[in-house]
Amino acid sequence: SNAGATPISILAQALLSSDSRVVKHGACILNKLLTHNREAMPKFYLTGAFFFALSYTGSNYSSLSKLFQTTHLHQNFRSGAAATANMGELPVKEISVLGSMLPEGLILILQNYGYQRFSEVFVAGANTPEVIWTTEMRMHLIEMIRHHLGDFPLRLLQNNTAEYEYCPIPSITYKELRPELFCHNYYLNNLCDESRFPDWPIAEP
């Protein structure tokens, strides 16, 4: 039955396409539909859209990043004490729906510099006092999400009325970040590396 499907959930599933034009237009339409939609916005994560978008392997990531910027802090995915906590009291990793999948430094690039810069870093990588992200880390992210989605993308190919049933993803960890200490928006090893990053500007804590 496709009775439960909505235009937003169907468009979200378009983000699983390997056709870059379909993904770009799907993300742009979703962005427009959600921008002023108070009813659909907090439940958008239930469509699986964040999983689908993060498992996209293309390099034209700008429209997906813009969709993240519009939606990632407005999802009702938290439960228990976290759900009632004041947003200002929690780190961005806990209030962003991307927090279980992306390192905090990368989410803060989206938060502090906007979707274009996030898109550049997500695709090309970076290793600075503010963000550590590599091609290998992106491949690991894609692999973990694909594992989580199981056979859903295949079922959707076989039957375009298939519906995604949301299931939270276990937190994804990155071996590249194990030796790193991230404190007040900075990776301390890189911040203290005066030869590579002399006079790196530090925002007020």
JSON list of C-alpha atoms in Angstrom, two decimals, residues 189-200:
[
{"chain": "A", "resi": 189, "resn": "ASN", "atom": "CA", "xyz": [46.34, 18.99, 17.84]},
{"chain": "A", "resi": 190, "resn": "ASN", "atom": "CA", "xyz": [45.86, 21.12, 14.74]},
{"chain": "A", "resi": 191, "resn": "LEU", "atom": "CA", "xyz": [45.22, 24.30, 16.71]},
{"chain": "A", "resi": 192, "resn": "CYS", "atom": "CA", "xyz": [48.53, 23.85, 18.56]},
{"chain": "A", "resi": 193, "resn": "ASP", "atom": "CA", "xyz": [50.45, 23.10, 15.34]},
{"chain": "A", "resi": 194, "resn": "GLU", "atom": "CA", "xyz": [52.04, 26.53, 14.89]},
{"chain": "A", "resi": 195, "resn": "SER", "atom": "CA", "xyz": [54.07, 25.48, 11.83]},
{"chain": "A", "resi": 196, "resn": "ARG", "atom": "CA", "xyz": [50.97, 24.45, 9.82]},
{"chain": "A", "resi": 197, "resn": "PHE", "atom": "CA", "xyz": [48.43, 26.85, 11.29]},
{"chain": "A", "resi": 198, "resn": "PRO", "atom": "CA", "xyz": [50.18, 29.98, 12.59]},
{"chain": "A", "resi": 199, "resn": "ASP", "atom": "CA", "xyz": [47.88, 32.63, 14.03]},
{"chain": "A", "resi": 200, "resn": "TRP", "atom": "CA", "xyz": [44.70, 30.65, 13.35]}
]
